[in-house]
């Protein structure tokens, strides 16, 4: 594992956390942060996916506002700071940064078998990656704001897997139904609903962490990425 430097499309430097797979010629994941930066939970997630056979890069997406953000979601003031940063971002520029990370990873590992995978805000950005970057597939864990995004996502978007928490207050039932209806006509798209689970059920050590659901989601994600990204 290491911190590496990427160059944005404007020629500016920003950092990313990189964890190399232990296997040769392994595929890759662009891991997309929550609103809390590349914090302990994201580093743990990167190391976990790497242990499962993927080269993982997790770029710092807040660098344009504040480099090196590392927030603790259980602290109200840090949670609020994460929301503030997210709301200030230019999403198109953020997606461009994710494509920079994907391109770097493709060169590093010598193949383009790369998935986009993100949590919360990153779950939304993973869906953007499905349409606007060169990933082979995308995985969205409890993505936010998908009810507007997915219906507008073009048919050319790559296969995408959605993990939805049934008790997620950010995705109430009417919103969930809109999302599920929107993916019916999208080839290769899947969604799974996790009963009795709340937002961030797969965050290591999180207040809503559900080990059984997180393990099931992980198994589904691995099968999906194996099918679409090798």
Short mmCIF file of C-alpha atoms in Angstrom, two decimals:
data_model
loop_
_atom_site.label_atom_id
_atom_site.label_comp_id
_atom_site.label_asym_id
_atom_site.label_seq_id
_atom_site.Cartn_x
_atom_site.Cartn_y
_atom_site.Cartn_z
CA UNK A 1 0.00 0.00 0.00
CA UNK A 2 1.24 3.47 -0.79
CA UNK A 3 0.27 7.04 -1.48
CA UNK A 4 0.78 7.99 -5.12
CA UNK A 5 0.46 11.24 -7.03
CA UNK A 6 -1.92 11.73 -9.96
CA UNK A 7 -2.07 14.59 -12.46
CA UNK A 8 -5.47 16.13 -13.15
CA UNK A 9 -6.60 17.10 -16.62
CA UNK A 10 -5.60 20.68 -15.71
CA UNK A 11 -2.08 19.50 -14.89
CA UNK A 12 -2.40 19.77 -11.11
CA UNK A 13 -1.25 17.13 -8.64
CA UNK A 14 -3.52 15.21 -6.27
CA UNK A 15 -3.03 12.15 -4.13
CA UNK A 16 -4.47 8.65 -4.12
CA UNK A 17 -4.17 5.59 -1.93
CA UNK A 18 -3.00 2.53 -3.86
CA UNK A 19 -3.02 -1.09 -2.72
CA UNK A 20 -1.57 -3.72 -5.01
CA UNK A 21 -3.14 -7.16 -5.35
CA UNK A 22 -1.04 -10.13 -4.32
CA UNK A 23 -1.90 -11.98 -7.54
CA UNK A 24 -0.31 -11.43 -10.94
CA UNK A 25 -2.34 -9.80 -13.74
CA UNK A 26 -5.17 -8.99 -11.34
CA UNK A 27 -7.99 -6.66 -12.40
CA UNK A 28 -8.55 -3.30 -10.73
CA UNK A 29 -10.99 -1.20 -8.76
CA UNK A 30 -11.27 2.56 -8.62
CA UNK A 31 -12.58 2.89 -5.09
CA UNK A 32 -14.71 5.99 -4.56
CA UNK A 33 -14.79 7.63 -1.15
CA UNK A 34 -17.70 8.61 1.02
CA UNK A 35 -18.00 12.27 2.06
CA UNK A 36 -15.34 11.76 4.73
CA UNK A 37 -12.26 11.66 2.52
CA UNK A 38 -9.78 8.83 2.20
CA UNK A 39 -10.17 8.04 5.89
CA UNK A 40 -9.54 4.89 7.91
CA UNK A 41 -12.73 3.23 6.65
CA UNK A 42 -11.76 3.81 3.01
CA UNK A 43 -8.21 2.61 3.55
CA UNK A 44 -9.56 -0.51 5.25
CA UNK A 45 -11.94 -1.07 2.32
CA UNK A 46 -9.10 -0.65 -0.18
CA UNK A 47 -7.01 -3.20 1.66
CA UNK A 48 -9.94 -5.60 1.85
CA UNK A 49 -10.69 -5.48 -1.89
CA UNK A 50 -6.98 -5.90 -2.61
CA UNK A 51 -6.90 -9.00 -0.41
CA UNK A 52 -9.72 -10.37 -2.57
CA UNK A 53 -7.68 -10.10 -5.75
CA UNK A 54 -7.94 -6.51 -7.03
CA UNK A 55 -5.47 -3.70 -7.51
CA UNK A 56 -7.19 -0.78 -5.80
CA UNK A 57 -6.78 2.97 -6.17
CA UNK A 58 -8.73 5.38 -3.97
CA UNK A 59 -8.19 9.00 -5.08
CA UNK A 60 -8.57 12.04 -2.84
CA UNK A 61 -11.59 13.72 -4.41
CA UNK A 62 -11.69 16.77 -2.15
CA UNK A 63 -8.24 18.01 -3.16
CA UNK A 64 -9.63 20.96 -5.10
CA UNK A 65 -11.12 22.31 -1.87
CA UNK A 66 -8.90 20.76 0.80
CA UNK A 67 -6.27 18.08 0.26
CA UNK A 68 -5.92 15.14 2.62
CA UNK A 69 -9.37 15.28 4.23
CA UNK A 70 -9.72 12.49 6.81
CA UNK A 71 -12.99 12.80 8.74
CA UNK A 72 -14.65 10.68 11.41
CA UNK A 73 -18.39 10.30 10.65
CA UNK A 74 -19.30 9.69 14.30
CA UNK A 75 -18.27 13.27 15.16
CA UNK A 76 -21.11 15.69 14.28
CA UNK A 77 -18.81 18.56 13.33
CA UNK A 78 -16.76 16.33 11.03
CA UNK A 79 -19.91 14.84 9.50
CA UNK A 80 -21.13 18.36 8.79
CA UNK A 81 -17.78 19.25 7.23
CA UNK A 82 -18.08 16.26 4.92
CA UNK A 83 -21.54 17.36 3.78
CA UNK A 84 -20.25 20.89 3.20
CA UNK A 85 -17.36 19.64 1.09
CA UNK A 86 -19.58 17.34 -0.96
CA UNK A 87 -22.04 20.12 -1.71
CA UNK A 88 -19.24 22.40 -2.89
CA UNK A 89 -17.88 19.96 -5.46
CA UNK A 90 -18.14 20.23 -9.23
CA UNK A 91 -19.30 16.69 -10.01
CA UNK A 92 -18.09 16.71 -13.60
CA UNK A 93 -14.58 17.63 -12.48
CA UNK A 94 -14.75 14.94 -9.81
CA UNK A 95 -15.69 12.32 -12.40
CA UNK A 96 -12.81 13.54 -14.55
CA UNK A 97 -10.49 12.94 -11.58
CA UNK A 98 -11.86 9.41 -11.26
CA UNK A 99 -11.08 8.79 -14.92
CA UNK A 100 -7.53 10.03 -14.31
CA UNK A 101 -7.27 7.45 -11.52
CA UNK A 102 -8.65 4.70 -13.78
CA UNK A 103 -6.20 5.59 -16.55
CA UNK A 104 -3.27 5.54 -14.13
CA UNK A 105 -4.38 2.19 -12.76
CA UNK A 106 -4.76 0.70 -16.24
CA UNK A 107 -1.19 1.68 -17.06
CA UNK A 108 0.08 0.41 -13.73
CA UNK A 109 -1.50 -3.04 -13.95
CA UNK A 110 -1.25 -3.46 -17.72
CA UNK A 111 -4.94 -4.11 -18.36
CA UNK A 112 -8.25 -2.27 -18.53
CA UNK A 113 -10.26 -4.78 -16.51
CA UNK A 114 -11.27 -2.13 -13.99
CA UNK A 115 -14.48 -1.56 -12.04
CA UNK A 116 -15.70 1.55 -10.29
CA UNK A 117 -16.94 0.89 -6.76
CA UNK A 118 -18.13 3.46 -4.26
CA UNK A 119 -20.02 4.06 -1.05
CA UNK A 120 -22.64 6.74 -0.27
CA UNK A 121 -21.55 9.80 -2.29
CA UNK A 122 -19.10 7.43 -3.91
CA UNK A 123 -22.05 5.17 -4.71
CA UNK A 124 -23.52 8.00 -6.75
CA UNK A 125 -20.20 8.72 -8.42
CA UNK A 126 -19.80 5.03 -9.29
CA UNK A 127 -23.00 5.33 -11.34
CA UNK A 128 -21.55 8.40 -13.05
CA UNK A 129 -18.43 6.34 -13.80
CA UNK A 130 -20.60 3.71 -15.51
CA UNK A 131 -21.59 6.28 -18.11
CA UNK A 132 -18.70 8.72 -18.23
CA UNK A 133 -15.45 6.78 -17.73
CA UNK A 134 -13.74 3.70 -19.12
CA UNK A 135 -14.65 1.25 -16.36
CA UNK A 136 -16.03 -2.15 -17.37
CA UNK A 137 -18.71 -2.15 -14.66
CA UNK A 138 -19.73 -0.26 -11.55
CA UNK A 139 -20.84 -1.16 -8.03
CA UNK A 140 -22.81 1.32 -5.94
CA UNK A 141 -23.23 0.84 -2.20
CA UNK A 142 -26.19 2.84 -0.87
CA UNK A 143 -25.68 5.60 -3.41
CA UNK A 144 -27.40 8.94 -2.85
CA UNK A 145 -29.33 11.03 -5.36
CA UNK A 146 -29.80 8.11 -7.75
CA UNK A 147 -33.48 8.79 -8.39
CA UNK A 148 -32.57 11.70 -10.70
CA UNK A 149 -29.30 10.29 -11.98
CA UNK A 150 -30.25 6.80 -13.13
CA UNK A 151 -33.25 7.74 -15.31
CA UNK A 152 -30.95 10.18 -17.14
CA UNK A 153 -28.11 7.66 -17.50
CA UNK A 154 -27.67 6.65 -21.17
CA UNK A 155 -28.15 3.12 -22.45
CA UNK A 156 -24.44 3.03 -23.26
CA UNK A 157 -23.56 2.93 -19.55
CA UNK A 158 -21.79 -0.25 -18.48
CA UNK A 159 -23.45 -2.87 -16.23
CA UNK A 160 -23.99 -1.57 -12.70
CA UNK A 161 -24.84 -3.26 -9.42
CA UNK A 162 -26.78 -1.36 -6.75
CA UNK A 163 -26.79 -2.28 -3.06
CA UNK A 164 -29.77 -0.57 -1.38
CA UNK A 165 -30.49 -0.50 2.36
CA UNK A 166 -34.20 -0.89 3.14
CA UNK A 167 -34.03 1.46 6.15
CA UNK A 168 -31.91 4.12 4.46
CA UNK A 169 -33.51 7.50 5.20
CA UNK A 170 -31.70 8.94 2.16
CA UNK A 171 -33.55 6.44 -0.04
CA UNK A 172 -37.14 6.19 1.23
CA UNK A 173 -39.51 3.75 -0.43
CA UNK A 174 -40.85 6.11 -3.16
CA UNK A 175 -37.28 6.98 -4.12
CA UNK A 176 -36.32 3.33 -4.09
CA UNK A 177 -39.20 2.44 -6.37
CA UNK A 178 -38.11 5.13 -8.83
CA UNK A 179 -34.60 3.69 -8.86
CA UNK A 180 -35.76 0.11 -9.31
CA UNK A 181 -38.12 1.09 -12.13
CA UNK A 182 -35.34 3.03 -13.86
CA UNK A 183 -32.94 0.07 -14.06
CA UNK A 184 -35.44 -2.41 -15.53
CA UNK A 185 -34.58 -1.49 -19.10
CA UNK A 186 -30.84 -1.14 -18.54
CA UNK A 187 -28.92 -4.14 -19.78
CA UNK A 188 -26.74 -5.79 -17.17
CA UNK A 189 -27.97 -3.63 -14.28
CA UNK A 190 -28.94 -5.29 -11.00
CA UNK A 191 -30.19 -4.15 -7.61
CA UNK A 192 -30.33 -5.89 -4.24
CA UNK A 193 -32.33 -4.71 -1.25
CA UNK A 194 -31.01 -5.39 2.25
CA UNK A 195 -33.85 -5.76 4.75
CA UNK A 196 -33.33 -4.35 8.25
CA UNK A 197 -30.20 -2.50 7.09
CA UNK A 198 -29.53 1.22 7.25
CA UNK A 199 -27.26 3.52 5.28
CA UNK A 200 -23.55 2.62 5.50
CA UNK A 201 -24.22 -0.97 6.57
CA UNK A 202 -20.90 -1.99 4.98
CA UNK A 203 -18.74 0.69 6.64
CA UNK A 204 -16.19 -1.06 8.86
CA UNK A 205 -16.90 -0.16 12.48
CA UNK A 206 -19.76 2.14 11.53
CA UNK A 207 -22.79 2.72 13.72
CA UNK A 208 -25.05 0.88 11.23
CA UNK A 209 -22.53 -1.81 10.30
CA UNK A 210 -24.16 -5.17 9.58
CA UNK A 211 -21.56 -7.89 9.14
CA UNK A 212 -23.87 -10.45 7.53
CA UNK A 213 -25.28 -7.97 5.02
CA UNK A 214 -21.84 -6.56 4.25
CA UNK A 215 -20.52 -10.06 3.60
CA UNK A 216 -23.45 -10.86 1.30
CA UNK A 217 -22.98 -7.60 -0.59
CA UNK A 218 -19.29 -8.33 -0.92
CA UNK A 219 -20.00 -11.79 -2.38
CA UNK A 220 -22.45 -10.29 -4.86
CA UNK A 221 -20.01 -7.55 -5.79
CA UNK A 222 -17.21 -10.03 -6.40
CA UNK A 223 -19.42 -12.20 -8.61
CA UNK A 224 -20.60 -9.16 -10.54
CA UNK A 225 -17.12 -7.76 -11.08
CA UNK A 226 -15.80 -11.18 -12.05
CA UNK A 227 -18.52 -11.43 -14.69
CA UNK A 228 -18.02 -7.96 -16.15
CA UNK A 229 -14.44 -6.96 -15.36
CA UNK A 230 -12.68 -10.31 -15.07
#
